[in-house]
mmCIF file of C-alpha atoms and ligand atoms in Angstrom:
data_model
loop_
_atom_site.group_PDB
_atom_site.id
_atom_site.type_symbol
_atom_site.label_atom_id
_atom_site.label_comp_id
_atom_site.label_asym_id
_atom_site.label_seq_id
_atom_site.Cartn_x
_atom_site.Cartn_y
_atom_site.Cartn_z
ATOM 1 C CA UNK P 1 135.749 65.454 103.546
ATOM 2 C CA UNK P 2 132.158 65.079 103.462
ATOM 3 C CA UNK P 3 130.441 63.655 100.380
ATOM 4 C CA UNK P 4 126.951 64.861 101.320
ATOM 5 C CA UNK P 5 125.825 68.275 99.876
ATOM 6 C CA UNK P 6 123.665 68.771 103.104
ATOM 7 C CA UNK P 7 126.875 69.619 105.016
ATOM 8 C CA UNK P 8 127.539 72.691 102.698
ATOM 9 C CA UNK P 9 125.936 76.112 102.093
ATOM 10 C CA UNK P 10 126.119 78.104 98.727
ATOM 11 C CA UNK P 11 126.815 81.799 99.591
ATOM 12 C CA UNK P 12 127.362 84.891 97.492
ATOM 13 C CA UNK P 13 127.006 88.609 97.781
ATOM 14 C CA UNK P 14 123.521 89.798 97.005
ATOM 15 C CA UNK P 15 124.070 91.505 93.768
ATOM 16 C CA UNK P 16 124.990 90.866 90.069
ATOM 17 C CA UNK P 17 124.113 87.398 89.354
ATOM 18 C CA UNK P 18 123.200 86.277 92.998
ATOM 19 C CA UNK P 19 119.519 85.676 92.228
ATOM 20 C CA UNK P 20 120.567 83.025 89.653
ATOM 21 C CA UNK P 21 123.277 81.519 91.426
ATOM 22 C CA UNK P 22 121.266 81.147 94.651
ATOM 23 C CA UNK P 23 118.301 79.758 92.663
ATOM 24 C CA UNK P 24 120.493 77.448 90.884
ATOM 25 C CA UNK P 25 122.104 76.085 93.997
ATOM 26 C CA UNK P 26 118.456 75.545 95.626
ATOM 27 C CA UNK P 27 117.309 73.690 92.483
ATOM 28 C CA UNK P 28 120.069 71.358 92.998
ATOM 29 C CA UNK P 29 119.263 70.768 96.722
ATOM 30 C CA UNK P 30 121.840 73.071 98.395
ATOM 31 C CA UNK P 31 121.083 75.263 101.310
ATOM 32 C CA UNK P 32 121.721 78.864 100.286
ATOM 33 C CA UNK P 33 122.902 82.260 102.024
ATOM 34 C CA UNK P 34 122.977 85.788 100.550
ATOM 35 C CA UNK P 35 124.923 88.547 102.027
ATOM 36 C CA UNK P 36 123.039 91.704 101.689
ATOM 37 C CA UNK P 37 123.280 95.289 102.416
ATOM 38 C CA UNK P 38 120.469 97.427 103.859
ATOM 39 C CA UNK P 39 119.922 98.519 100.209
ATOM 40 C CA UNK P 40 119.684 95.032 98.714
ATOM 41 C CA UNK P 41 117.955 93.151 101.478
ATOM 42 C CA UNK P 42 114.451 93.952 100.008
ATOM 43 C CA UNK P 43 115.358 92.092 96.779
ATOM 44 C CA UNK P 44 116.163 88.830 98.734
ATOM 45 C CA UNK P 45 112.949 89.142 100.746
ATOM 46 C CA UNK P 46 110.836 89.546 97.845
ATOM 47 C CA UNK P 47 112.458 86.751 95.667
ATOM 48 C CA UNK P 48 112.908 83.821 97.936
ATOM 49 C CA UNK P 49 116.296 82.173 96.550
ATOM 50 C CA UNK P 50 118.315 82.303 99.967
ATOM 51 C CA UNK P 51 117.465 80.291 102.933
ATOM 52 C CA UNK P 52 119.475 82.881 105.076
ATOM 53 C CA UNK P 53 120.541 86.466 104.940
ATOM 54 C CA UNK P 54 123.424 88.066 106.492
ATOM 55 C CA UNK P 55 123.523 91.840 106.452
ATOM 56 C CA UNK P 56 126.501 94.195 106.317
ATOM 57 C CA UNK P 57 126.449 97.800 105.900
ATOM 58 C CA UNK P 58 128.734 97.780 102.612
ATOM 59 C CA UNK P 59 129.754 94.840 100.522
ATOM 60 C CA UNK P 60 133.502 95.935 100.969
ATOM 61 C CA UNK P 61 133.035 94.649 104.615
ATOM 62 C CA UNK P 62 133.019 90.929 103.481
ATOM 63 C CA UNK P 63 135.640 89.940 105.711
ATOM 64 C CA UNK P 64 133.903 91.107 108.858
ATOM 65 C CA UNK P 65 131.400 88.145 108.438
ATOM 66 C CA UNK P 66 133.794 85.474 106.958
ATOM 67 C CA UNK P 67 133.934 83.660 110.086
ATOM 68 C CA UNK P 68 130.285 83.112 109.996
ATOM 69 C CA UNK P 69 130.697 81.560 106.432
ATOM 70 C CA UNK P 70 133.509 79.305 107.893
ATOM 71 C CA UNK P 71 131.236 78.096 110.685
ATOM 72 C CA UNK P 72 128.563 77.048 108.099
ATOM 73 C CA UNK P 73 131.015 75.458 105.901
ATOM 74 C CA UNK P 74 129.870 77.729 102.992
ATOM 75 C CA UNK P 75 131.107 77.590 99.447
ATOM 76 C CA UNK P 76 131.377 81.232 98.103
ATOM 77 C CA UNK P 77 130.657 81.768 94.523
ATOM 78 C CA UNK P 78 132.387 84.877 93.026
ATOM 79 C CA UNK P 79 130.678 87.144 90.483
ATOM 80 C CA UNK P 80 131.475 90.350 88.863
ATOM 81 C CA UNK P 81 130.414 92.598 91.814
ATOM 82 C CA UNK P 82 131.979 90.202 94.250
ATOM 83 C CA UNK P 83 135.417 90.511 92.398
ATOM 84 C CA UNK P 84 135.124 94.338 92.144
ATOM 85 C CA UNK P 85 133.796 94.969 96.000
ATOM 86 C CA UNK P 86 136.235 92.624 97.534
ATOM 87 C CA UNK P 87 139.170 93.106 95.044
ATOM 88 C CA UNK P 88 141.238 90.594 93.224
ATOM 89 C CA UNK P 89 144.129 91.092 95.849
ATOM 90 C CA UNK P 90 142.038 90.317 98.920
ATOM 91 C CA UNK P 91 140.232 87.527 97.260
ATOM 92 C CA UNK P 92 143.712 85.617 97.606
ATOM 93 C CA UNK P 93 143.328 86.024 101.438
ATOM 94 C CA UNK P 94 140.013 84.661 101.527
ATOM 95 C CA UNK P 95 139.804 81.733 104.202
ATOM 96 C CA UNK P 96 136.224 80.497 103.066
ATOM 97 C CA UNK P 97 136.117 77.886 100.482
ATOM 98 C CA UNK P 98 136.012 79.653 97.089
ATOM 99 C CA UNK P 99 134.610 78.320 93.970
ATOM 100 C CA UNK P 100 136.904 78.853 90.905
ATOM 101 C CA UNK P 101 140.445 79.648 90.186
ATOM 102 C CA UNK P 102 141.823 82.567 92.333
ATOM 103 C CA UNK P 103 145.045 82.747 90.275
ATOM 104 C CA UNK P 104 143.085 83.456 87.034
ATOM 105 C CA UNK P 105 141.941 86.743 88.457
ATOM 106 C CA UNK P 106 145.307 88.481 88.216
ATOM 107 C CA UNK P 107 145.260 87.546 84.503
ATOM 108 C CA UNK P 108 141.893 88.842 83.741
ATOM 109 C CA UNK P 109 142.239 92.042 85.776
ATOM 110 C CA UNK P 110 145.441 93.275 84.085
ATOM 111 C CA UNK P 111 144.954 94.289 80.564
ATOM 112 C CA UNK P 112 148.447 93.622 79.539
ATOM 113 C CA UNK P 113 148.401 90.160 80.940
ATOM 114 C CA UNK P 114 144.879 89.473 79.675
ATOM 115 C CA UNK P 115 146.015 90.367 76.295
ATOM 116 C CA UNK P 116 148.993 88.172 76.260
ATOM 117 C CA UNK P 117 146.705 85.245 77.183
ATOM 118 C CA UNK P 118 144.229 86.034 74.378
ATOM 119 C CA UNK P 119 147.052 86.352 71.933
ATOM 120 C CA UNK P 120 148.540 82.833 72.785
ATOM 121 C CA UNK P 121 144.972 81.454 72.325
ATOM 122 C CA UNK P 122 145.255 82.867 68.787
ATOM 123 C CA UNK P 123 142.157 85.176 69.186
ATOM 124 C CA UNK P 124 141.626 87.991 66.767
ATOM 125 C CA UNK P 125 142.207 91.171 68.880
ATOM 126 C CA UNK P 126 141.590 94.798 68.116
ATOM 127 C CA UNK P 127 144.981 96.678 67.475
ATOM 128 C CA UNK P 128 146.411 98.563 70.351
ATOM 129 C CA UNK P 129 148.182 101.887 69.780
ATOM 130 C CA UNK P 130 151.144 102.573 72.173
ATOM 131 C CA UNK P 131 151.130 106.393 71.173
ATOM 132 C CA UNK P 132 148.309 108.769 70.489
ATOM 133 C CA UNK P 133 150.544 109.844 67.465
ATOM 134 C CA UNK P 134 149.943 106.569 65.948
ATOM 135 C CA UNK P 135 146.128 106.954 65.603
ATOM 136 C CA UNK P 136 145.190 106.435 62.082
ATOM 137 C CA UNK P 137 141.630 105.232 62.259
ATOM 138 C CA UNK P 138 138.770 105.445 64.767
ATOM 139 C CA UNK P 139 139.904 104.272 68.230
ATOM 140 C CA UNK P 140 138.140 103.732 71.621
ATOM 141 C CA UNK P 141 140.100 104.966 74.641
ATOM 142 C CA UNK P 142 139.413 103.000 77.782
ATOM 143 C CA UNK P 143 140.391 104.024 81.201
ATOM 144 C CA UNK P 144 141.723 101.549 83.620
ATOM 145 C CA UNK P 145 139.178 100.333 86.114
ATOM 146 C CA UNK P 146 136.536 102.457 84.511
ATOM 147 C CA UNK P 147 133.316 100.781 85.853
ATOM 148 C CA UNK P 148 130.731 99.838 83.152
ATOM 149 C CA UNK P 149 132.595 101.573 80.309
ATOM 150 C CA UNK P 150 132.246 104.922 81.948
ATOM 151 C CA UNK P 151 134.213 107.898 80.349
ATOM 152 C CA UNK P 152 135.389 105.919 77.429
ATOM 153 C CA UNK P 153 135.491 108.038 74.281
ATOM 154 C CA UNK P 154 136.151 107.674 70.407
ATOM 155 C CA UNK P 155 138.867 109.726 68.612
ATOM 156 C CA UNK P 156 139.668 109.442 64.909
ATOM 157 C CA UNK P 157 143.075 111.280 64.899
ATOM 158 C CA UNK P 158 145.969 112.404 67.290
ATOM 159 C CA UNK P 159 144.387 115.975 67.296
ATOM 160 C CA UNK P 160 140.960 114.697 68.248
ATOM 161 C CA UNK P 161 142.608 112.581 71.056
ATOM 162 C CA UNK P 162 144.546 115.474 72.622
ATOM 163 C CA UNK P 163 141.294 117.572 72.482
ATOM 164 C CA UNK P 164 139.083 114.889 74.121
ATOM 165 C CA UNK P 165 141.564 113.769 76.718
ATOM 166 C CA UNK P 166 141.633 117.427 78.122
ATOM 167 C CA UNK P 167 138.363 116.545 79.900
ATOM 168 C CA UNK P 168 140.323 113.879 82.086
ATOM 169 C CA UNK P 169 143.050 115.787 83.703
ATOM 170 C CA UNK P 170 145.569 113.503 85.444
ATOM 171 C CA UNK P 171 144.153 110.500 84.019
ATOM 172 C CA UNK P 172 147.082 108.753 82.511
ATOM 173 C CA UNK P 173 146.046 104.980 82.782
ATOM 174 C CA UNK P 174 144.210 104.227 79.621
ATOM 175 C CA UNK P 175 144.410 102.065 76.494
ATOM 176 C CA UNK P 176 144.057 103.291 73.052
ATOM 177 C CA UNK P 177 142.273 100.494 71.208
ATOM 178 C CA UNK P 178 141.181 100.082 67.557
ATOM 179 C CA UNK P 179 137.436 100.904 67.416
ATOM 180 C CA UNK P 180 135.710 97.886 65.654
ATOM 181 C CA UNK P 181 132.576 98.707 63.623
ATOM 182 C CA UNK P 182 130.198 95.727 63.894
ATOM 183 C CA UNK P 183 127.930 94.141 66.461
ATOM 184 C CA UNK P 184 128.701 93.466 70.092
ATOM 185 C CA UNK P 185 128.503 89.663 70.962
ATOM 186 C CA UNK P 186 129.185 88.165 74.423
ATOM 187 C CA UNK P 187 129.847 84.408 74.508
ATOM 188 C CA UNK P 188 128.978 82.623 77.813
ATOM 189 C CA UNK P 189 130.889 79.272 78.372
ATOM 190 C CA UNK P 190 131.094 76.736 81.074
ATOM 191 C CA UNK P 191 134.208 74.543 81.385
ATOM 192 C CA UNK P 192 133.850 71.592 83.684
ATOM 193 C CA UNK P 193 137.037 70.853 85.739
ATOM 194 C CA UNK P 194 135.483 67.330 86.398
ATOM 195 C CA UNK P 195 134.833 66.187 82.944
ATOM 196 C CA UNK P 196 137.241 68.421 80.870
ATOM 197 C CA UNK P 197 134.464 69.483 78.642
ATOM 198 C CA UNK P 198 133.514 72.949 77.281
ATOM 199 C CA UNK P 199 129.888 73.791 76.947
ATOM 200 C CA UNK P 200 128.359 76.982 75.289
ATOM 201 C CA UNK P 201 125.689 78.298 77.632
ATOM 202 C CA UNK P 202 124.295 81.336 75.808
ATOM 203 C CA UNK P 203 125.067 84.814 74.281
ATOM 204 C CA UNK P 204 123.920 88.409 75.040
ATOM 205 C CA UNK P 205 124.720 91.809 74.066
ATOM 206 C CA UNK P 206 124.424 94.752 76.653
ATOM 207 C CA UNK P 207 121.981 97.543 76.685
ATOM 208 C CA UNK P 208 124.091 100.712 77.278
ATOM 209 C CA UNK P 209 123.054 104.331 78.074
ATOM 210 C CA UNK P 210 123.375 106.476 75.918
ATOM 211 C CA UNK P 211 125.217 104.165 73.227
ATOM 212 C CA UNK P 212 122.063 102.390 72.504
ATOM 213 C CA UNK P 213 119.723 105.366 72.202
ATOM 214 C CA UNK P 214 121.891 107.824 70.198
ATOM 215 C CA UNK P 215 120.514 106.364 66.876
ATOM 216 C CA UNK P 216 117.012 107.201 67.927
ATOM 217 C CA UNK P 217 117.657 111.024 67.063
ATOM 218 C CA UNK P 218 118.889 112.431 63.835
ATOM 219 C CA UNK P 219 122.696 113.045 63.285
ATOM 220 C CA UNK P 220 121.998 116.885 63.547
ATOM 221 C CA UNK P 221 120.174 116.673 66.654
ATOM 222 C CA UNK P 222 122.952 114.500 68.058
ATOM 223 C CA UNK P 223 125.513 117.286 67.104
ATOM 224 C CA UNK P 224 123.189 120.202 68.308
ATOM 225 C CA UNK P 225 122.839 118.449 71.705
ATOM 226 C CA UNK P 226 126.488 118.222 72.032
ATOM 227 C CA UNK P 227 126.130 114.324 72.870
ATOM 228 C CA UNK P 228 129.088 112.329 73.934
ATOM 229 C CA UNK P 229 128.705 108.487 73.683
ATOM 230 C CA UNK P 230 128.996 106.673 76.885
ATOM 231 C CA UNK P 231 128.396 102.953 77.721
ATOM 232 C CA UNK P 232 127.045 102.808 81.104
ATOM 233 C CA UNK P 233 125.314 99.220 81.348
ATOM 234 C CA UNK P 234 121.660 98.891 82.231
ATOM 235 C CA UNK P 235 120.828 95.493 81.287
ATOM 236 C CA UNK P 236 121.468 92.540 79.070
ATOM 237 C CA UNK P 237 119.670 91.414 75.928
ATOM 238 C CA UNK P 238 119.515 87.731 74.842
ATOM 239 C CA UNK P 239 121.067 86.696 71.530
ATOM 240 C CA UNK P 240 120.957 83.486 69.381
ATOM 241 C CA UNK P 241 123.803 83.410 66.975
ATOM 242 C CA UNK P 242 123.975 82.553 63.489
ATOM 243 C CA UNK P 243 124.424 78.789 63.502
ATOM 244 C CA UNK P 244 127.574 78.745 61.248
ATOM 245 C CA UNK P 245 129.322 80.741 63.816
ATOM 246 C CA UNK P 246 129.224 78.063 66.520
ATOM 247 C CA UNK P 247 132.320 76.123 65.578
ATOM 248 C CA UNK P 248 134.285 79.280 65.846
ATOM 249 C CA UNK P 249 132.946 80.000 69.335
ATOM 250 C CA UNK P 250 133.707 76.402 70.280
ATOM 251 C CA UNK P 251 137.238 76.742 68.840
ATOM 252 C CA UNK P 252 138.168 79.936 70.684
ATOM 253 C CA UNK P 253 136.550 78.870 73.864
ATOM 254 C CA UNK P 254 138.549 75.667 74.055
ATOM 255 C CA UNK P 255 141.605 77.481 73.066
ATOM 256 C CA UNK P 256 141.277 79.936 75.764
ATOM 257 C CA UNK P 257 140.810 77.189 78.404
ATOM 258 C CA UNK P 258 143.899 75.260 76.942
ATOM 259 C CA UNK P 259 146.147 78.311 77.147
ATOM 260 C CA UNK P 260 145.072 79.005 80.654
ATOM 261 C CA UNK P 261 146.696 75.857 81.888
ATOM 262 C CA UNK P 262 150.087 77.166 81.195
ATOM 263 C CA UNK P 263 149.484 80.528 82.860
ATOM 264 C CA UNK P 264 152.034 81.664 85.750
ATOM 265 C CA UNK P 265 150.440 81.459 89.418
ATOM 266 C CA UNK P 266 147.385 79.550 88.169
ATOM 267 C CA UNK P 267 147.998 75.824 88.538
ATOM 268 C CA UNK P 268 144.387 74.851 87.766
ATOM 269 C CA UNK P 269 143.981 77.215 84.887
ATOM 270 C CA UNK P 270 140.479 78.570 83.962
ATOM 271 C CA UNK P 271 137.355 76.510 84.937
ATOM 272 C CA UNK P 272 133.593 77.075 85.658
ATOM 273 C CA UNK P 273 131.742 79.819 83.868
ATOM 274 C CA UNK P 274 133.518 82.504 81.829
ATOM 275 C CA UNK P 275 132.718 84.925 78.992
ATOM 276 C CA UNK P 276 134.363 86.256 75.846
ATOM 277 C CA UNK P 277 133.521 89.780 74.776
ATOM 278 C CA UNK P 278 133.800 91.128 71.372
ATOM 279 C CA UNK P 279 132.503 92.365 68.274
ATOM 280 C CA UNK P 280 131.651 90.768 65.002
ATOM 281 C CA UNK P 281 132.449 92.631 61.994
ATOM 282 C CA UNK P 282 130.885 92.379 58.451
ATOM 283 C CA UNK P 283 133.370 89.948 57.297
ATOM 284 C CA UNK P 284 132.267 87.875 60.257
ATOM 285 C CA UNK P 285 135.571 88.093 62.148
ATOM 286 C CA UNK P 286 135.003 87.954 65.977
ATOM 287 C CA UNK P 287 137.255 90.633 67.523
ATOM 288 C CA UNK P 288 137.691 89.814 71.121
ATOM 289 C CA UNK P 289 138.343 92.561 73.588
ATOM 290 C CA UNK P 290 138.049 91.022 77.034
ATOM 291 C CA UNK P 291 137.684 87.960 78.988
ATOM 292 C CA UNK P 292 135.628 87.582 82.055
ATOM 293 C CA UNK P 293 136.887 84.584 83.985
ATOM 294 C CA UNK P 294 133.542 84.087 86.077
ATOM 295 C CA UNK P 295 129.870 84.138 85.716
ATOM 296 C CA UNK P 296 128.608 87.294 83.825
ATOM 297 C CA UNK P 297 125.538 89.394 84.243
ATOM 298 C CA UNK P 298 124.683 88.523 80.474
ATOM 299 C CA UNK P 299 123.467 85.105 81.678
ATOM 300 C CA UNK P 300 120.654 86.489 83.750
ATOM 301 C CA UNK P 301 118.091 86.325 81.133
ATOM 302 C CA UNK P 302 118.414 82.506 80.905
ATOM 303 C CA UNK P 303 117.257 81.387 84.331
ATOM 304 C CA UNK P 304 115.081 78.834 82.556
ATOM 305 C CA UNK P 305 117.901 77.878 80.273
ATOM 306 C CA UNK P 306 118.937 79.105 76.939
ATOM 307 C CA UNK P 307 118.191 77.748 73.408
ATOM 308 C CA UNK P 308 121.760 76.171 73.852
ATOM 309 C CA UNK P 309 121.230 74.586 77.411
ATOM 310 C CA UNK P 310 117.988 73.010 75.901
ATOM 311 C CA UNK P 311 119.999 70.791 73.619
ATOM 312 C CA UNK P 312 121.901 69.346 76.495
ATOM 313 C CA UNK P 313 119.841 69.282 79.468
ATOM 314 C CA UNK P 314 116.230 67.992 79.975
ATOM 315 C CA UNK P 315 115.620 70.568 82.739
ATOM 316 C CA UNK P 316 116.000 74.187 82.860
ATOM 317 C CA UNK P 317 119.825 75.048 83.193
ATOM 318 C CA UNK P 318 120.865 78.381 84.062
ATOM 319 C CA UNK P 319 124.674 79.076 84.358
ATOM 320 C CA UNK P 320 124.239 79.557 88.133
ATOM 321 C CA UNK P 321 122.424 75.966 88.233
ATOM 322 C CA UNK P 322 125.265 74.512 86.119
ATOM 323 C CA UNK P 323 127.988 75.588 88.412
ATOM 324 C CA UNK P 324 125.865 74.287 91.494
ATOM 325 C CA UNK P 325 125.680 70.911 89.610
ATOM 326 C CA UNK P 326 129.263 70.870 89.205
ATOM 327 C CA UNK P 327 129.993 71.619 92.840
ATOM 328 C CA UNK P 328 127.438 68.786 93.752
ATOM 329 C CA UNK P 329 129.135 66.359 91.509
ATOM 330 C CA UNK P 330 132.576 67.332 92.902
ATOM 331 C CA UNK P 331 131.221 66.888 96.553
ATOM 332 C CA UNK P 332 129.678 63.507 95.783
ATOM 333 C CA UNK P 333 132.647 62.189 94.116
ATOM 334 C CA UNK P 334 135.085 63.246 96.661
ATOM 335 C CA UNK P 335 136.596 65.915 94.337
ATOM 336 C CA UNK P 336 135.558 69.114 95.746
ATOM 337 C CA UNK P 337 139.303 70.239 96.001
ATOM 338 C CA UNK P 338 139.208 70.101 92.019
ATOM 339 C CA UNK P 339 136.819 72.967 91.861
ATOM 340 C CA UNK P 340 137.923 75.141 94.583
ATOM 341 C CA UNK P 341 140.542 78.022 94.140
HETATM 342 P P1 ADP B 401 133.688 97.459 80.572
HETATM 343 O O1 ADP B 401 134.994 97.944 81.155
HETATM 344 O O2 ADP B 401 132.390 97.888 81.026
HETATM 345 O O3 ADP B 401 133.841 95.895 80.338
HETATM 346 P P2 ADP B 401 134.003 97.107 77.723
HETATM 347 O O4 ADP B 401 135.511 96.888 77.592
HETATM 348 O O5 ADP B 401 133.204 95.945 77.730
HETATM 349 O O6 ADP B 401 133.769 97.977 79.224
HETATM 350 O O7 ADP B 401 133.514 98.065 76.550
HETATM 351 C C1 ADP B 401 132.218 98.932 76.876
HETATM 352 C C2 ADP B 401 131.765 99.121 75.568
HETATM 353 O O8 ADP B 401 132.345 99.667 74.524
HETATM 354 C C3 ADP B 401 130.906 97.926 75.068
HETATM 355 O O9 ADP B 401 129.573 98.062 74.535
HETATM 356 C C4 ADP B 401 131.770 97.436 73.880
HETATM 357 O O10 ADP B 401 130.773 96.902 72.901
HETATM 358 C C5 ADP B 401 132.359 98.829 73.412
HETATM 359 N N1 ADP B 401 133.672 98.392 72.843
HETATM 360 C C6 ADP B 401 134.748 98.108 73.556
HETATM 361 N N2 ADP B 401 135.778 97.918 72.862
HETATM 362 C C7 ADP B 401 135.560 98.191 71.614
HETATM 363 C C8 ADP B 401 136.273 98.179 70.502
HETATM 364 N N3 ADP B 401 137.420 97.749 70.380
HETATM 365 N N4 ADP B 401 135.556 98.437 69.166
HETATM 366 C C9 ADP B 401 134.312 98.705 69.348
HETATM 367 N N5 ADP B 401 133.541 98.842 70.525
HETATM 368 C C10 ADP B 401 134.153 98.500 71.648
#
C-alpha cells in the first residue's frame, strides 16, 4: 500500500458539498476529480476545484464509470446527495475506495434504528406517537424518504391529523413526532478514526421555504392565503452558539460516537464528519430528531473555517479539508484501511 498521496485521487459527485470537499482535498495536496452531469458541469468549470471532470447523464449512473475511478486509485467521498442518488443499499456494492463507514448508513437511513441508537446514547428525543388517536399536543408528521422536508405537516389533534392526511392518499409510511417549539440548531462534528478525538467544527440552521417566510405576513393574511407550512431547504445560515452550551454539545457528540461502536453490521462505528439535528427549547434542552452520518451541507458556509476551527487550526479548515487531512495522515502512516468503509 502506497504511503504517498500522489498515488491517489479524491473524487465525489458534483453536488451538495462537492466544492468544499474538492477544494479541501486540493489544499491538502491531492489530485481531485468531480463526477458531473450536463446540468452541473458549468459549476465545476467556473470554480476550479477539480483537476478532472467525468460526465454522466444522471448521478444515478455512478456505477457506469466506477471502473475509471478504480483505474485512478480514487478515494470516493460520500455526501448527502451521493447517498441519496446512489442509494444506501448500492453503496455496499461499491468497489472503489470509500471514505467512511458503510455499515452506519443502514442505521442512519432507518428511522427506527436511528432512534434506537440515539436513545442508547442518552439523547433527549421528541416523543413519537404510535397512533394518531394519541395526539395530545402539536405534532409534526414526517413522511419517510421525503426529500428536504417536503409534505411534512403539523397537527394538534387526532381530528386535525385525519383531515390533513387526506391530502396524501395511499401514504402510510410516516412518523408522528412531538413538535418541539424552539430554535433549530444543527451541530457539525468530526471524529478522527486515527486519533480517537471528537472535534466540533461548526453550527448552522437551514433557510427553508416557506417556513422561514410565513412570519413576514400577519396571521390573518396567512389564514386568508390558506398557507401550508413547508420546509423545502434553500440554503444554510451559520450560527455561533451560546458558549455555555458547548459542554453539552461535546458530551452528546462523544456519546453518539461511543454508542456507534457497538452497532450491528458496523464494525468500525461512526467516524469522520457527522451532524446532529435538533431544536433548542426555551429551557435550553436540545431535542434531537436526526443524525446525518456524513458531511452535511450546513458546513458549506465555512470554506475558510468557522469560529471553532479557528481555535484549533492555524489555517482555514473547512470540514472538507479536515477529512482530506485525515485521509492524508492515514495514507502517510500506512493506516488508510482505518478510514475506508
Ligand atoms: P429532512 O427530512 O429534510 O431532514 P427534517 O427532519 O430535518 O427533514 O425536518 C425538516 C424541518 O422540520 C426542519 O426545519 C426541522 O427544524 C423541522 N422539524 C423536524 N422535526 C421537528 C420537531 N420534532 N419539532 C419541531 N420542528 C421539527
